């Protein structure tokens, strides 16, 4: 539901920029790329949050599902770091990269939790995921003009 709201609110901005021709092409392209990226990241984060609600350290199926999401997030993190935002979006992009760092740290902490079968580390991983999620929500609001 949140993603539909963001799309609905961000669409007028995209249409405005599209009508302004070339001076705003970089902003339009970046905005579209970021909206898509935030949506994909949110989907992965939501799946991970659901999995971590009922941790099952030692269960190969559960661990495989979490590993799949962490692998997807690592690809998303690399994509976000490779983006070069237009000047107007530089601050927002740095904020988003902060979320990506939290997700990267979460993945490393999760791997330690699995290796050591340590529920306390798993809780730390969940906290890092929640920190990243809060920042992603903030970026969604910036892209959509609020919720």
GROMACS .gro file of C-alpha atoms in nm:
model
  147
    1UNK     CA    1   0.000   0.000   0.000
    2UNK     CA    2   0.282   0.242   0.086
    3UNK     CA    3   0.444   0.186  -0.251
    4UNK     CA    4   0.124   0.283  -0.434
    5UNK     CA    5   0.108   0.605  -0.234
    6UNK     CA    6   0.469   0.686  -0.318
    7UNK     CA    7   0.403   0.617  -0.687
    8UNK     CA    8   0.093   0.833  -0.682
    9UNK     CA    9   0.268   1.124  -0.516
   10UNK     CA   10   0.590   1.098  -0.716
   11UNK     CA   11   0.414   1.068  -1.052
   12UNK     CA   12   0.318   1.439  -1.078
   13UNK     CA   13   0.681   1.536  -1.013
   14UNK     CA   14   0.801   1.298  -1.284
   15UNK     CA   15   0.544   1.431  -1.529
   16UNK     CA   16   0.642   1.788  -1.450
   17UNK     CA   17   1.011   1.716  -1.503
   18UNK     CA   18   0.938   1.524  -1.823
   19UNK     CA   19   0.759   1.828  -1.962
   20UNK     CA   20   1.053   2.055  -1.882
   21UNK     CA   21   1.279   1.898  -2.145
   22UNK     CA   22   1.652   1.845  -2.127
   23UNK     CA   23   1.762   2.065  -1.836
   24UNK     CA   24   1.586   1.825  -1.599
   25UNK     CA   25   1.666   1.500  -1.779
   26UNK     CA   26   1.927   1.396  -1.523
   27UNK     CA   27   1.686   1.465  -1.237
   28UNK     CA   28   1.406   1.276  -1.409
   29UNK     CA   29   1.626   0.977  -1.484
   30UNK     CA   30   1.767   0.970  -1.132
   31UNK     CA   31   1.420   1.005  -0.978
   32UNK     CA   32   1.284   0.716  -1.181
   33UNK     CA   33   1.586   0.501  -1.100
   34UNK     CA   34   1.563   0.580  -0.729
   35UNK     CA   35   1.190   0.515  -0.713
   36UNK     CA   36   1.243   0.174  -0.871
   37UNK     CA   37   1.538   0.103  -0.643
   38UNK     CA   38   1.352   0.203  -0.326
   39UNK     CA   39   1.060  -0.020  -0.427
   40UNK     CA   40   1.283  -0.323  -0.483
   41UNK     CA   41   1.470  -0.259  -0.159
   42UNK     CA   42   1.144  -0.222   0.034
   43UNK     CA   43   1.018  -0.553  -0.101
   44UNK     CA   44   1.334  -0.731   0.012
   45UNK     CA   45   1.333  -0.559   0.352
   46UNK     CA   46   0.968  -0.649   0.410
   47UNK     CA   47   1.040  -1.014   0.330
   48UNK     CA   48   1.339  -1.014   0.565
   49UNK     CA   49   1.140  -0.853   0.845
   50UNK     CA   50   0.876  -1.124   0.814
   51UNK     CA   51   1.140  -1.397   0.824
   52UNK     CA   52   1.314  -1.247   1.125
   53UNK     CA   53   0.990  -1.225   1.323
   54UNK     CA   54   1.018  -1.599   1.375
   55UNK     CA   55   1.389  -1.680   1.372
   56UNK     CA   56   1.484  -2.040   1.311
   57UNK     CA   57   1.860  -2.063   1.348
   58UNK     CA   58   1.970  -2.407   1.235
   59UNK     CA   59   1.677  -2.456   0.997
   60UNK     CA   60   1.824  -2.486   0.648
   61UNK     CA   61   1.507  -2.370   0.470
   62UNK     CA   62   1.468  -2.057   0.682
   63UNK     CA   63   1.838  -1.974   0.658
   64UNK     CA   64   1.824  -2.023   0.281
   65UNK     CA   65   1.534  -1.781   0.251
   66UNK     CA   66   1.716  -1.520   0.458
   67UNK     CA   67   2.037  -1.574   0.260
   68UNK     CA   68   1.845  -1.521  -0.064
   69UNK     CA   69   1.722  -1.182   0.058
   70UNK     CA   70   2.065  -1.081   0.183
   71UNK     CA   71   2.213  -1.170  -0.155
   72UNK     CA   72   1.946  -0.959  -0.326
   73UNK     CA   73   2.019  -0.672  -0.089
   74UNK     CA   74   2.391  -0.688  -0.159
   75UNK     CA   75   2.317  -0.640  -0.528
   76UNK     CA   76   2.087  -0.347  -0.443
   77UNK     CA   77   2.355  -0.195  -0.219
   78UNK     CA   78   2.607  -0.211  -0.504
   79UNK     CA   79   2.355  -0.049  -0.741
   80UNK     CA   80   2.285   0.235  -0.496
   81UNK     CA   81   2.653   0.301  -0.445
   82UNK     CA   82   2.711   0.314  -0.821
   83UNK     CA   83   2.448   0.586  -0.874
   84UNK     CA   84   2.559   0.945  -0.916
   85UNK     CA   85   2.278   1.175  -0.809
   86UNK     CA   86   2.219   1.520  -0.954
   87UNK     CA   87   2.317   1.795  -0.710
   88UNK     CA   88   1.958   1.849  -0.594
   89UNK     CA   89   1.939   1.486  -0.477
   90UNK     CA   90   2.287   1.456  -0.323
   91UNK     CA   91   2.172   1.490   0.038
   92UNK     CA   92   1.886   1.244  -0.005
   93UNK     CA   93   2.120   1.000  -0.177
   94UNK     CA   94   2.367   1.016   0.112
   95UNK     CA   95   2.080   0.945   0.350
   96UNK     CA   96   1.983   0.645   0.135
   97UNK     CA   97   2.341   0.520   0.133
   98UNK     CA   98   2.322   0.528   0.513
   99UNK     CA   99   2.032   0.284   0.489
  100UNK     CA  100   2.232   0.067   0.252
  101UNK     CA  101   2.518   0.061   0.505
  102UNK     CA  102   2.276  -0.055   0.776
  103UNK     CA  103   2.157  -0.333   0.543
  104UNK     CA  104   2.515  -0.434   0.467
  105UNK     CA  105   2.598  -0.442   0.839
  106UNK     CA  106   2.282  -0.643   0.901
  107UNK     CA  107   2.393  -0.906   0.649
  108UNK     CA  108   2.735  -0.942   0.812
  109UNK     CA  109   2.583  -0.963   1.160
  110UNK     CA  110   2.331  -1.222   1.040
  111UNK     CA  111   2.612  -1.435   0.896
  112UNK     CA  112   2.792  -1.423   1.232
  113UNK     CA  113   2.469  -1.519   1.411
  114UNK     CA  114   2.426  -1.822   1.186
  115UNK     CA  115   2.787  -1.930   1.219
  116UNK     CA  116   2.776  -1.905   1.598
  117UNK     CA  117   2.407  -2.000   1.639
  118UNK     CA  118   2.379  -1.682   1.845
  119UNK     CA  119   2.031  -1.538   1.902
  120UNK     CA  120   2.172  -1.215   2.049
  121UNK     CA  121   2.358  -1.147   1.723
  122UNK     CA  122   2.041  -1.227   1.533
  123UNK     CA  123   1.861  -0.963   1.739
  124UNK     CA  124   2.136  -0.714   1.652
  125UNK     CA  125   2.089  -0.799   1.284
  126UNK     CA  126   1.717  -0.733   1.321
  127UNK     CA  127   1.788  -0.396   1.484
  128UNK     CA  128   2.016  -0.300   1.194
  129UNK     CA  129   1.745  -0.405   0.950
  130UNK     CA  130   1.494  -0.187   1.134
  131UNK     CA  131   1.735   0.109   1.128
  132UNK     CA  132   1.777   0.071   0.754
  133UNK     CA  133   1.402   0.039   0.708
  134UNK     CA  134   1.341   0.366   0.895
  135UNK     CA  135   1.580   0.550   0.663
  136UNK     CA  136   1.428   0.389   0.354
  137UNK     CA  137   1.087   0.512   0.470
  138UNK     CA  138   1.232   0.861   0.510
  139UNK     CA  139   1.367   0.851   0.152
  140UNK     CA  140   1.030   0.725   0.026
  141UNK     CA  141   0.867   1.026   0.189
  142UNK     CA  142   1.119   1.261   0.026
  143UNK     CA  143   1.057   1.106  -0.315
  144UNK     CA  144   0.681   1.117  -0.272
  145UNK     CA  145   0.649   1.446  -0.089
  146UNK     CA  146   0.523   1.278   0.229
  147UNK     CA  147   0.278   1.000   0.308
   0.00000   0.00000   0.00000
